[in-house]
Coordinates of C-alpha atoms in Angstrom, one line a residue:
M1 CA 114.6 122.6 98.9
P2 CA 115.0 118.9 100.8
T3 CA 115.7 118.3 104.3
L4 CA 117.2 115.9 106.6
M5 CA 113.9 115.8 107.6
S6 CA 112.1 115.2 104.4
F7 CA 115.5 112.5 103.6
S8 CA 114.6 111.1 107.4
L9 CA 110.5 110.4 106.1
L10 CA 111.4 109.0 103.1
A11 CA 114.5 106.4 104.2
Q12 CA 111.6 105.4 107.0
R13 CA 109.1 104.9 104.3
V14 CA 111.3 102.7 102.1
S15 CA 112.4 100.7 105.5
T16 CA 109.8 100.6 106.2
F17 CA 108.6 98.5 102.9
R18 CA 111.1 96.5 102.7
S19 CA 110.8 95.3 106.0
A20 CA 106.7 94.2 105.3
N21 CA 107.2 93.1 101.8
Q22 CA 110.8 90.7 102.3
L23 CA 111.9 93.0 99.6
V24 CA 116.3 92.0 98.5
S25 CA 117.3 96.1 99.0
S26 CA 116.8 99.4 99.8
G27 CA 116.8 100.4 95.9
E28 CA 113.8 97.7 95.7
A29 CA 111.8 99.7 97.9
F30 CA 112.8 102.8 97.2
G31 CA 110.2 102.5 94.4
W32 CA 107.5 101.7 96.6
A33 CA 108.2 104.1 98.4
I34 CA 108.2 107.0 95.1
L35 CA 104.8 105.1 94.3
E36 CA 103.3 106.3 97.4
A37 CA 105.2 109.9 97.6
A38 CA 104.5 110.9 94.0
L39 CA 101.1 109.7 93.4
G40 CA 99.5 110.2 96.6
L41 CA 98.7 106.3 96.8
N42 CA 98.1 104.8 100.4
P43 CA 100.1 101.5 101.1
D44 CA 98.4 99.1 100.6
E45 CA 97.5 100.5 96.9
V46 CA 101.1 100.3 96.8
V47 CA 101.6 96.9 97.3
E48 CA 98.6 96.4 95.3
A49 CA 100.1 98.0 92.2
M50 CA 104.1 96.6 92.7
K51 CA 102.7 92.8 93.1
R52 CA 100.5 92.8 89.6
P53 CA 102.2 90.3 87.0
D54 CA 102.5 93.7 84.5
A55 CA 104.6 95.9 86.7
Q56 CA 106.4 92.4 87.8
S57 CA 107.7 92.7 84.2
C58 CA 108.5 95.8 84.1
A59 CA 110.6 95.7 87.0
G60 CA 114.1 96.6 87.0
T61 CA 113.5 97.4 82.7
G62 CA 113.3 101.8 83.2
Q63 CA 109.8 100.9 81.6
V64 CA 107.5 102.1 82.9

């Protein structure tokens, strides 16, 4: 069950990805944080995955 601590950790990761990668919104950064949490990727792998041209073409379309 989610706790306040797990929410705080996720919020911190979202904030970190947003500021480190100059993302426009927390919503955009949330996808980055989920990649890290759900797939166990390290931050460098998340950045590499999200900056790939094919990832950008799917952004905001609901396609994976």
